[in-house]
Short mmCIF file of C-alpha atoms and ligand atoms in Angstrom, two decimals:
data_model
loop_
_atom_site.label_atom_id
_atom_site.label_comp_id
_atom_site.label_asym_id
_atom_site.label_seq_id
_atom_site.Cartn_x
_atom_site.Cartn_y
_atom_site.Cartn_z
CA UNK O 1 96.39 123.75 121.83
CA UNK O 2 94.73 122.63 125.01
CA UNK O 3 93.00 125.20 127.04
CA UNK O 4 91.45 125.23 130.45
CA UNK O 5 87.77 124.37 130.51
CA UNK O 6 85.81 127.54 131.12
CA UNK O 7 82.58 127.15 133.07
CA UNK O 8 79.98 129.88 133.53
CA UNK O 9 76.66 130.07 135.36
CA UNK O 10 73.54 132.14 134.80
CA UNK O 11 71.22 132.84 137.72
CA UNK O 12 67.68 134.19 137.27
CA UNK O 13 66.07 135.07 140.59
CA UNK O 14 62.42 135.51 139.68
CA UNK O 15 59.25 136.18 141.65
CA UNK O 16 57.97 132.63 141.16
CA UNK O 17 61.15 130.62 140.68
CA UNK O 18 64.91 130.79 140.82
CA UNK O 19 66.64 129.18 137.90
CA UNK O 20 70.31 128.36 137.39
CA UNK O 21 72.06 127.22 134.23
CA UNK O 22 75.65 126.01 134.10
CA UNK O 23 77.41 126.05 130.75
CA UNK O 24 80.83 125.42 129.27
CA UNK O 25 82.24 128.09 127.01
CA UNK O 26 82.89 126.46 123.64
CA UNK O 27 82.78 127.52 120.01
CA UNK O 28 85.15 129.69 118.03
CA UNK O 29 86.93 131.70 120.73
CA UNK O 30 87.19 134.54 121.41
CA UNK O 31 84.87 135.89 118.72
CA UNK O 32 81.97 133.45 118.64
CA UNK O 33 81.58 131.68 121.95
CA UNK O 34 78.80 129.15 122.39
CA UNK O 35 77.30 128.29 125.77
CA UNK O 36 77.17 124.52 125.97
CA UNK O 37 74.51 123.70 128.54
CA UNK O 38 75.71 121.23 131.18
CA UNK O 39 73.16 121.62 133.95
CA UNK O 40 69.89 123.29 134.88
CA UNK O 41 68.32 123.78 138.31
CA UNK O 42 64.95 125.18 139.24
CA UNK O 43 63.54 126.07 142.66
CA UNK O 44 60.42 127.87 143.83
CA UNK O 45 60.98 131.34 145.20
CA UNK O 46 58.58 133.47 147.19
CA UNK O 47 61.19 135.98 148.35
CA UNK O 48 61.13 138.35 145.36
CA UNK O 49 58.43 140.83 144.30
CA UNK O 50 58.67 142.70 141.05
CA UNK O 51 62.36 142.05 140.74
CA UNK O 52 63.20 143.22 144.25
CA UNK O 53 64.33 140.89 147.05
CA UNK O 54 61.84 141.15 149.92
CA UNK O 55 62.98 138.12 151.87
CA UNK O 56 66.70 137.40 151.83
CA UNK O 57 66.46 134.05 153.67
CA UNK O 58 63.85 132.63 151.31
CA UNK O 59 65.71 133.94 148.27
CA UNK O 60 69.01 132.50 149.53
CA UNK O 61 67.34 129.14 150.09
CA UNK O 62 66.03 129.07 146.53
CA UNK O 63 69.43 130.08 145.10
CA UNK O 64 71.12 127.26 147.03
CA UNK O 65 68.54 124.76 145.77
CA UNK O 66 68.67 125.86 142.11
CA UNK O 67 72.45 126.03 141.92
CA UNK O 68 72.90 122.76 143.81
CA UNK O 69 70.67 120.95 141.30
CA UNK O 70 72.40 122.57 138.33
CA UNK O 71 75.82 121.63 139.76
CA UNK O 72 74.72 118.03 140.32
CA UNK O 73 73.46 117.73 136.78
CA UNK O 74 76.58 119.37 135.35
CA UNK O 75 79.00 117.48 137.59
CA UNK O 76 80.91 120.70 138.32
CA UNK O 77 80.95 123.32 141.05
CA UNK O 78 80.80 127.00 140.24
CA UNK O 79 81.96 130.01 142.21
CA UNK O 80 80.76 133.02 140.29
CA UNK O 81 77.40 133.61 138.62
CA UNK O 82 76.04 136.07 136.08
CA UNK O 83 72.92 137.25 137.84
CA UNK O 84 69.89 138.97 136.31
CA UNK O 85 68.24 142.03 137.78
CA UNK O 86 64.82 143.42 136.87
CA UNK O 87 62.03 145.61 138.16
CA UNK O 88 60.73 149.09 137.58
CA UNK O 89 63.79 150.51 139.35
CA UNK O 90 65.83 149.58 136.26
CA UNK O 91 66.29 152.82 134.35
CA UNK O 92 67.63 153.33 130.88
CA UNK O 93 68.53 156.53 129.11
CA UNK O 94 70.48 157.81 126.16
CA UNK O 95 73.35 160.17 126.92
CA UNK O 96 75.79 161.78 124.53
CA UNK O 97 79.36 162.93 125.08
CA UNK O 98 81.25 165.38 122.89
CA UNK O 99 85.01 165.96 122.83
CA UNK O 100 87.46 167.86 120.65
CA UNK O 101 89.84 165.52 118.86
CA UNK O 102 93.47 166.19 119.79
CA UNK O 103 95.34 164.78 116.85
CA UNK O 104 94.27 164.37 113.25
CA UNK O 105 93.14 160.82 113.63
CA UNK O 106 90.64 159.59 116.15
CA UNK O 107 92.20 157.07 118.53
CA UNK O 108 91.14 154.87 121.43
CA UNK O 109 91.91 157.66 123.91
CA UNK O 110 89.50 160.06 122.18
CA UNK O 111 86.77 157.43 122.30
CA UNK O 112 87.47 156.78 125.96
CA UNK O 113 87.19 160.51 126.71
CA UNK O 114 83.92 160.87 124.80
CA UNK O 115 82.47 157.86 126.62
CA UNK O 116 83.57 159.28 129.94
CA UNK O 117 81.71 162.53 129.20
CA UNK O 118 78.58 160.60 128.19
CA UNK O 119 78.70 158.59 131.40
CA UNK O 120 79.10 161.62 133.63
CA UNK O 121 75.38 162.19 134.14
CA UNK O 122 73.61 162.31 137.42
CA UNK O 123 71.78 159.02 137.89
CA UNK O 124 69.72 160.23 140.77
CA UNK O 125 70.12 159.30 144.39
CA UNK O 126 70.66 155.67 145.20
CA UNK O 127 71.20 154.50 141.61
CA UNK O 128 74.21 152.62 140.32
CA UNK O 129 75.29 152.37 136.71
CA UNK O 130 75.08 148.80 135.48
CA UNK O 131 75.85 148.99 131.79
CA UNK O 132 76.88 151.59 129.29
CA UNK O 133 76.61 150.62 125.69
CA UNK O 134 78.05 152.84 122.94
CA UNK O 135 75.32 153.02 120.30
CA UNK O 136 76.91 155.13 117.57
CA UNK O 137 79.45 157.87 116.93
CA UNK O 138 79.33 161.17 115.12
CA UNK O 139 82.47 162.71 113.63
CA UNK O 140 82.02 166.41 112.81
CA UNK O 141 78.72 166.37 110.91
CA UNK O 142 78.76 162.72 109.87
CA UNK O 143 76.53 160.48 111.99
CA UNK O 144 75.77 156.77 112.21
CA UNK O 145 79.41 155.70 112.58
CA UNK O 146 80.07 152.40 114.29
CA UNK O 147 83.82 152.57 114.67
CA UNK O 148 85.44 155.99 114.30
CA UNK O 149 89.03 154.82 114.95
CA UNK O 150 91.39 156.13 112.30
CA UNK O 151 88.89 158.67 110.97
CA UNK O 152 89.89 162.30 110.65
CA UNK O 153 87.86 165.02 112.37
CA UNK O 154 87.79 167.80 114.92
CA UNK O 155 84.78 166.82 116.96
CA UNK O 156 83.79 163.37 118.21
CA UNK O 157 80.43 162.59 119.70
CA UNK O 158 79.27 159.29 121.17
CA UNK O 159 75.72 158.25 121.90
CA UNK O 160 75.57 155.89 124.86
CA UNK O 161 72.76 153.83 126.25
CA UNK O 162 73.02 153.85 130.06
CA UNK O 163 71.26 151.35 132.27
CA UNK O 164 71.16 151.93 136.01
CA UNK O 165 69.48 150.16 138.92
CA UNK O 166 68.54 151.05 142.45
CA UNK O 167 71.67 150.45 144.52
CA UNK O 168 69.82 148.87 147.45
CA UNK O 169 68.02 146.42 145.14
CA UNK O 170 71.38 145.40 143.66
CA UNK O 171 72.92 145.08 147.12
CA UNK O 172 70.17 142.83 148.43
CA UNK O 173 70.42 140.59 145.39
CA UNK O 174 74.20 140.33 145.74
CA UNK O 175 73.78 139.63 149.46
CA UNK O 176 71.34 136.77 148.78
CA UNK O 177 73.76 135.23 146.28
CA UNK O 178 76.71 135.62 148.63
CA UNK O 179 74.82 134.07 151.52
CA UNK O 180 74.15 131.12 149.25
CA UNK O 181 77.92 130.75 148.89
CA UNK O 182 78.46 132.25 145.42
CA UNK O 183 79.78 135.48 144.00
CA UNK O 184 78.05 137.75 141.50
CA UNK O 185 80.53 138.33 138.68
CA UNK O 186 78.06 140.49 136.77
CA UNK O 187 74.60 141.90 137.26
CA UNK O 188 72.78 142.11 133.95
CA UNK O 189 69.38 143.65 133.19
CA UNK O 190 67.08 140.69 132.58
CA UNK O 191 65.38 142.02 129.44
CA UNK O 192 68.74 142.34 127.71
CA UNK O 193 69.71 138.82 128.70
CA UNK O 194 66.41 137.40 127.46
CA UNK O 195 66.85 139.29 124.19
CA UNK O 196 70.18 137.67 123.58
CA UNK O 197 68.73 134.24 124.18
CA UNK O 198 65.78 134.49 121.79
CA UNK O 199 66.12 137.30 119.23
CA UNK O 200 67.81 136.98 115.88
CA UNK O 201 70.12 139.62 114.46
CA UNK O 202 67.68 140.22 111.60
CA UNK O 203 64.85 140.93 114.02
CA UNK O 204 66.95 143.47 115.90
CA UNK O 205 67.97 145.12 112.68
CA UNK O 206 64.41 145.31 111.31
CA UNK O 207 62.85 146.44 114.58
CA UNK O 208 61.43 144.10 117.19
CA UNK O 209 59.71 144.26 120.55
CA UNK O 210 60.57 141.52 123.01
CA UNK O 211 57.79 140.98 125.54
CA UNK O 212 58.81 138.83 128.49
CA UNK O 213 55.81 137.85 130.61
CA UNK O 214 56.99 136.52 133.96
CA UNK O 215 55.21 136.02 137.24
CA UNK O 216 54.88 139.52 138.67
CA UNK O 217 55.92 141.77 135.79
CA UNK O 218 56.17 141.96 132.03
CA UNK O 219 59.37 143.38 130.56
CA UNK O 220 59.36 145.13 127.21
CA UNK O 221 62.51 145.82 125.22
CA UNK O 222 62.57 147.40 121.80
CA UNK O 223 65.40 146.98 119.32
CA UNK O 224 65.77 148.85 116.04
CA UNK O 225 68.64 149.07 113.55
CA UNK O 226 70.49 146.55 115.68
CA UNK O 227 70.40 148.69 118.83
CA UNK O 228 68.49 148.64 122.08
CA UNK O 229 66.10 151.60 121.97
CA UNK O 230 63.71 151.27 124.86
CA UNK O 231 63.17 149.31 128.07
CA UNK O 232 59.93 149.33 130.04
CA UNK O 233 58.09 147.30 132.65
CA UNK O 234 54.36 146.60 132.89
CA UNK O 235 53.27 145.62 136.40
CA UNK O 236 51.02 142.72 135.43
CA UNK O 237 51.94 139.16 134.47
CA UNK O 238 51.25 135.47 135.14
CA UNK O 239 50.33 135.70 138.83
CA UNK O 240 47.64 138.26 138.02
CA UNK O 241 46.16 135.79 135.55
CA UNK O 242 46.20 133.13 138.28
CA UNK O 243 44.46 135.47 140.76
CA UNK O 244 41.75 136.19 138.21
CA UNK O 245 41.17 132.46 137.76
CA UNK O 246 41.10 132.00 141.55
CA UNK O 247 38.35 134.57 141.89
CA UNK O 248 36.45 133.84 138.72
CA UNK O 249 36.14 130.09 139.33
CA UNK O 250 36.27 130.01 143.17
CA UNK O 251 39.25 127.71 143.30
CA UNK O 252 42.42 127.84 145.41
CA UNK O 253 45.57 129.54 144.18
CA UNK O 254 47.30 126.19 143.60
CA UNK O 255 44.31 124.79 141.69
CA UNK O 256 44.04 127.96 139.62
CA UNK O 257 47.72 127.64 138.69
CA UNK O 258 47.22 124.02 137.65
CA UNK O 259 44.06 124.79 135.66
CA UNK O 260 45.79 127.65 133.90
CA UNK O 261 48.86 125.65 132.96
CA UNK O 262 46.99 122.50 131.89
CA UNK O 263 43.86 123.85 130.28
CA UNK O 264 44.30 127.57 130.00
CA UNK O 265 43.96 129.33 126.66
CA UNK O 266 44.77 133.00 126.15
CA UNK O 267 42.62 133.47 123.06
CA UNK O 268 38.96 132.71 123.59
CA UNK O 269 38.01 132.00 119.94
CA UNK O 270 40.31 128.94 120.00
CA UNK O 271 38.02 127.11 122.44
CA UNK O 272 35.06 124.97 121.45
CA UNK O 273 32.06 126.54 123.29
CA UNK O 274 30.65 123.12 124.18
CA UNK O 275 33.82 121.86 125.90
CA UNK O 276 33.45 121.39 129.65
CA UNK O 277 36.20 120.94 132.24
CA UNK O 278 36.11 119.53 135.76
CA UNK O 279 36.71 122.12 138.44
CA UNK O 280 38.57 121.21 141.63
CA UNK O 281 36.11 121.54 144.49
CA UNK O 282 35.70 121.20 148.22
CA UNK O 283 33.23 118.64 149.63
CA UNK O 284 30.92 121.57 150.34
CA UNK O 285 31.00 122.78 146.78
CA UNK O 286 30.29 119.29 145.40
CA UNK O 287 31.41 118.14 141.95
CA UNK O 288 31.66 121.11 139.64
CA UNK O 289 32.12 121.65 135.94
CA UNK O 290 32.66 124.80 133.93
CA UNK O 291 32.85 125.67 130.27
CA UNK O 292 36.50 125.76 129.21
CA UNK O 293 35.53 128.92 127.38
CA UNK O 294 34.92 130.61 130.73
CA UNK O 295 38.47 129.83 131.83
CA UNK O 296 39.73 131.11 128.47
CA UNK O 297 37.60 134.24 128.81
CA UNK O 298 39.13 135.08 132.21
CA UNK O 299 42.68 134.55 130.92
CA UNK O 300 41.98 136.35 127.64
CA UNK O 301 40.75 139.48 129.44
CA UNK O 302 43.88 139.82 131.57
CA UNK O 303 46.34 138.96 128.81
CA UNK O 304 44.59 141.43 126.53
CA UNK O 305 45.05 144.11 129.18
CA UNK O 306 48.75 143.24 129.54
CA UNK O 307 49.33 143.37 125.78
CA UNK O 308 47.49 146.67 125.49
CA UNK O 309 49.70 148.18 128.21
CA UNK O 310 52.71 146.88 126.29
CA UNK O 311 51.34 148.44 123.10
CA UNK O 312 51.01 151.78 124.89
CA UNK O 313 54.69 151.54 125.86
CA UNK O 314 55.68 150.76 122.28
CA UNK O 315 53.64 153.71 121.02
CA UNK O 316 55.05 156.02 123.69
CA UNK O 317 58.55 155.07 122.58
CA UNK O 318 57.59 155.92 118.99
CA UNK O 319 58.10 152.45 117.53
CA UNK O 320 54.54 151.28 116.82
CA UNK O 321 54.95 151.43 113.05
CA UNK O 322 58.62 150.51 113.01
CA UNK O 323 58.55 146.90 114.16
CA UNK O 324 59.21 145.20 110.86
CA UNK O 325 60.70 142.27 112.72
CA UNK O 326 57.43 141.86 114.64
CA UNK O 327 56.90 141.00 118.29
CA UNK O 328 58.52 138.11 120.15
CA UNK O 329 56.84 136.84 123.31
CA UNK O 330 58.79 134.96 125.97
CA UNK O 331 58.85 134.34 129.75
CA UNK O 332 56.91 131.66 131.65
CA UNK O 333 53.46 132.88 130.67
CA UNK O 334 54.33 132.72 126.96
CA UNK O 335 53.95 128.93 127.12
CA UNK O 336 50.17 129.15 127.22
CA UNK O 337 48.13 128.17 124.18
CA UNK O 338 46.70 131.16 122.29
CA UNK O 339 49.26 133.72 123.44
CA UNK O 340 50.64 134.28 119.93
CA UNK O 341 47.12 134.58 118.44
CA UNK O 342 46.03 137.16 120.99
CA UNK O 343 49.28 139.12 120.64
CA UNK O 344 48.93 139.20 116.85
CA UNK O 345 45.44 140.65 117.31
CA UNK O 346 46.63 143.39 119.67
CA UNK O 347 49.91 144.33 117.99
CA UNK O 348 48.86 143.86 114.37
CA UNK O 349 52.33 142.50 113.54
CA UNK O 350 53.91 139.12 113.08
CA UNK O 351 54.28 137.39 116.45
CA UNK O 352 56.30 134.39 117.52
CA UNK O 353 57.00 132.71 120.83
CA UNK O 354 60.68 132.92 121.77
CA UNK O 355 62.42 129.98 123.38
CA UNK O 356 66.20 129.83 123.92
CA UNK O 357 67.13 126.22 123.08
CA UNK O 358 68.27 127.01 119.53
CA UNK O 359 70.94 129.47 120.67
CA UNK O 360 72.95 127.15 122.86
CA UNK O 361 74.75 123.82 122.62
CA UNK O 362 74.91 120.78 124.88
CA UNK O 363 71.78 119.77 126.76
CA UNK O 364 69.68 122.36 124.99
CA UNK O 365 66.51 120.25 125.38
CA UNK O 366 66.55 121.00 129.10
CA UNK O 367 66.01 124.70 128.42
CA UNK O 368 63.35 124.18 125.76
CA UNK O 369 60.68 126.54 127.14
CA UNK O 370 60.17 130.32 127.12
CA UNK O 371 60.60 130.55 130.90
CA UNK O 372 64.31 129.72 130.40
CA UNK O 373 64.94 132.72 128.13
CA UNK O 374 66.40 134.99 130.81
CA UNK O 375 68.61 132.45 132.54
CA UNK O 376 69.98 131.13 129.25
CA UNK O 377 70.69 134.70 128.15
CA UNK O 378 72.61 135.23 131.38
CA UNK O 379 74.73 132.14 130.70
CA UNK O 380 75.35 133.40 127.15
CA UNK O 381 76.39 136.77 128.57
CA UNK O 382 78.76 134.98 130.96
CA UNK O 383 80.20 132.97 128.05
CA UNK O 384 80.92 136.16 126.09
CA UNK O 385 82.45 137.74 129.14
CA UNK O 386 84.67 134.71 129.70
CA UNK O 387 85.60 134.57 126.02
CA UNK O 388 86.68 138.20 126.13
CA UNK O 389 89.14 137.10 128.79
CA UNK O 390 87.79 139.08 131.65
CA UNK O 391 88.13 138.42 135.28
CA UNK O 392 85.42 140.14 137.29
CA UNK O 393 87.87 142.47 138.97
CA UNK O 394 89.05 143.97 135.68
CA UNK O 395 85.46 144.71 134.66
CA UNK O 396 85.24 148.28 135.84
CA UNK O 397 88.53 149.28 134.35
CA UNK O 398 87.56 147.69 131.06
CA UNK O 399 84.09 149.13 130.89
CA UNK O 400 85.42 152.54 131.83
CA UNK O 401 87.25 152.46 128.54
CA UNK O 402 90.55 153.52 130.07
CA UNK O 403 93.56 151.24 130.05
CA UNK O 404 92.91 150.11 126.52
CA UNK O 405 94.26 146.66 125.86
CA UNK O 406 93.33 143.80 123.61
CA UNK O 407 90.68 142.59 126.05
CA UNK O 408 89.03 145.98 126.12
CA UNK O 409 88.90 145.95 122.37
CA UNK O 410 87.35 142.50 122.27
CA UNK O 411 84.82 143.38 124.92
CA UNK O 412 83.96 146.59 123.14
CA UNK O 413 83.31 144.76 119.89
CA UNK O 414 81.24 142.22 121.72
CA UNK O 415 79.14 144.74 123.69
CA UNK O 416 78.39 146.61 120.51
CA UNK O 417 77.29 143.43 118.77
CA UNK O 418 75.55 142.07 121.81
CA UNK O 419 72.95 144.73 122.39
N1 ATP A 1 52.52 126.26 130.66
C1 ATP A 1 52.17 127.42 131.19
N2 ATP A 1 50.98 127.98 130.88
C2 ATP A 1 50.62 129.16 131.42
N3 ATP A 1 51.36 129.87 132.27
C3 ATP A 1 52.55 129.37 132.61
C4 ATP A 1 53.03 128.13 132.10
N4 ATP A 1 54.25 127.90 132.62
C5 ATP A 1 54.52 128.95 133.44
N5 ATP A 1 53.49 129.82 133.43
C6 ATP A 1 53.37 131.07 134.20
O1 ATP A 1 54.53 131.84 134.05
C7 ATP A 1 54.70 132.63 135.21
C8 ATP A 1 56.14 132.57 135.66
O2 ATP A 1 56.96 133.01 134.61
P1 ATP A 1 58.53 133.14 134.84
O3 ATP A 1 59.07 131.84 135.29
O4 ATP A 1 59.08 133.75 133.61
O5 ATP A 1 58.51 134.20 136.04
P2 ATP A 1 59.59 134.66 137.10
O6 ATP A 1 60.88 134.86 136.43
O7 ATP A 1 59.57 133.77 138.29
O8 ATP A 1 58.94 136.05 137.55
P3 ATP A 1 59.38 137.56 137.31
O9 ATP A 1 60.26 137.56 136.12
O10 ATP A 1 58.10 138.30 137.10
O11 ATP A 1 60.06 137.95 138.56
C9 ATP A 1 53.77 132.10 136.28
O12 ATP A 1 52.71 133.02 136.49
C10 ATP A 1 53.26 130.80 135.68
O13 ATP A 1 51.92 130.56 136.02
MG1 MG A 2 61.71 136.39 135.31
#
């Protein structure tokens, strides 16, 4: 049977770069869609700080550039994009909803009612609900139920994970995308997108912390028993490392960035103490050299601080001794040599660097770096959304759990598996 080609796009608007990925939805549909990468586009962006758009014109320009390049490479035009959103305004909480069961057997309508109760919490002024993920159900006294349909009971309880964002932050992001000539079909919390691009099911089941080190912030997401348990943001990341190098070695911002990316090491013991590197210099400074160990020392100090703040978050969430799946590091700054060694030292667990190329088809080589984790996760999200047969306008009805139809059921299964 021939079917229309379904194209999706992920858009990651970061504080250093905007990245777009265009993919075709392939694989075993609707259950196991695969995002086949067709095109990737990357553009610098100086219009976003800590996940919040500060300059709409600059952000719009970078979105146009990234999507234009991705469209050229893919040979297709896209209209809608799955866009990531991040920052410390992203809030997550667990909320439960209890209802009395009307008939003997629990049906879709009972589940919808329970979810509605769980969602009816005050999010605080100026916050909009982005996602609500049913985590588990409880029927009478029995807990840990994944699908209560058909079970007999008097009382049904659902535990939901709610993610909300500041409404103005979401509006400004949507506005930037619209000004660039595209439509946001979904806004997705970036840490959840990155998780889907790099984590394995086993890691989520065993307990894992995903640490995404970007330009201006580091996102932490903790999964345990297959569920998302905690989201947090640490306000230090790659640009803070660059600033430290700028000051420590008296070089310009651009030179510090180059030095860091080409010769930077995050774990000082990996560097030979006798190794010297040339430092960029002004005519006044004259030719300069420095021990590579000094560069590594500067980077090591800051990365150590970042990882210790992440560790505090993990401890605060109560998962320090429950990460049997270890820690996975991703995001642009994860590409630096020594990051895994330093992280293993701080976290005392197994550590690996997460890159998304193994979880997609097509031109997967073009997303073979940790900085593509979020954008690839967004394309994967879009592929699942498309496979579930959703048009953006039916989203709210479907997520609200009312109007149960086969699409709702598919989406429900997928959301539960997804996060
Ligand atoms: N090879 C590399 N070695 C060291 N650092 C790197 C390397 N490649 C990228 N980075 C750093 O990664 C950071 C950018 O990461 P990323 O692209 O994930 O951020 P972003 O999405 O733009 O920002 P944010 O998510 O914080 O808004 C920069 O600070 C950059 O210096
Ligand atoms: Mg980012």
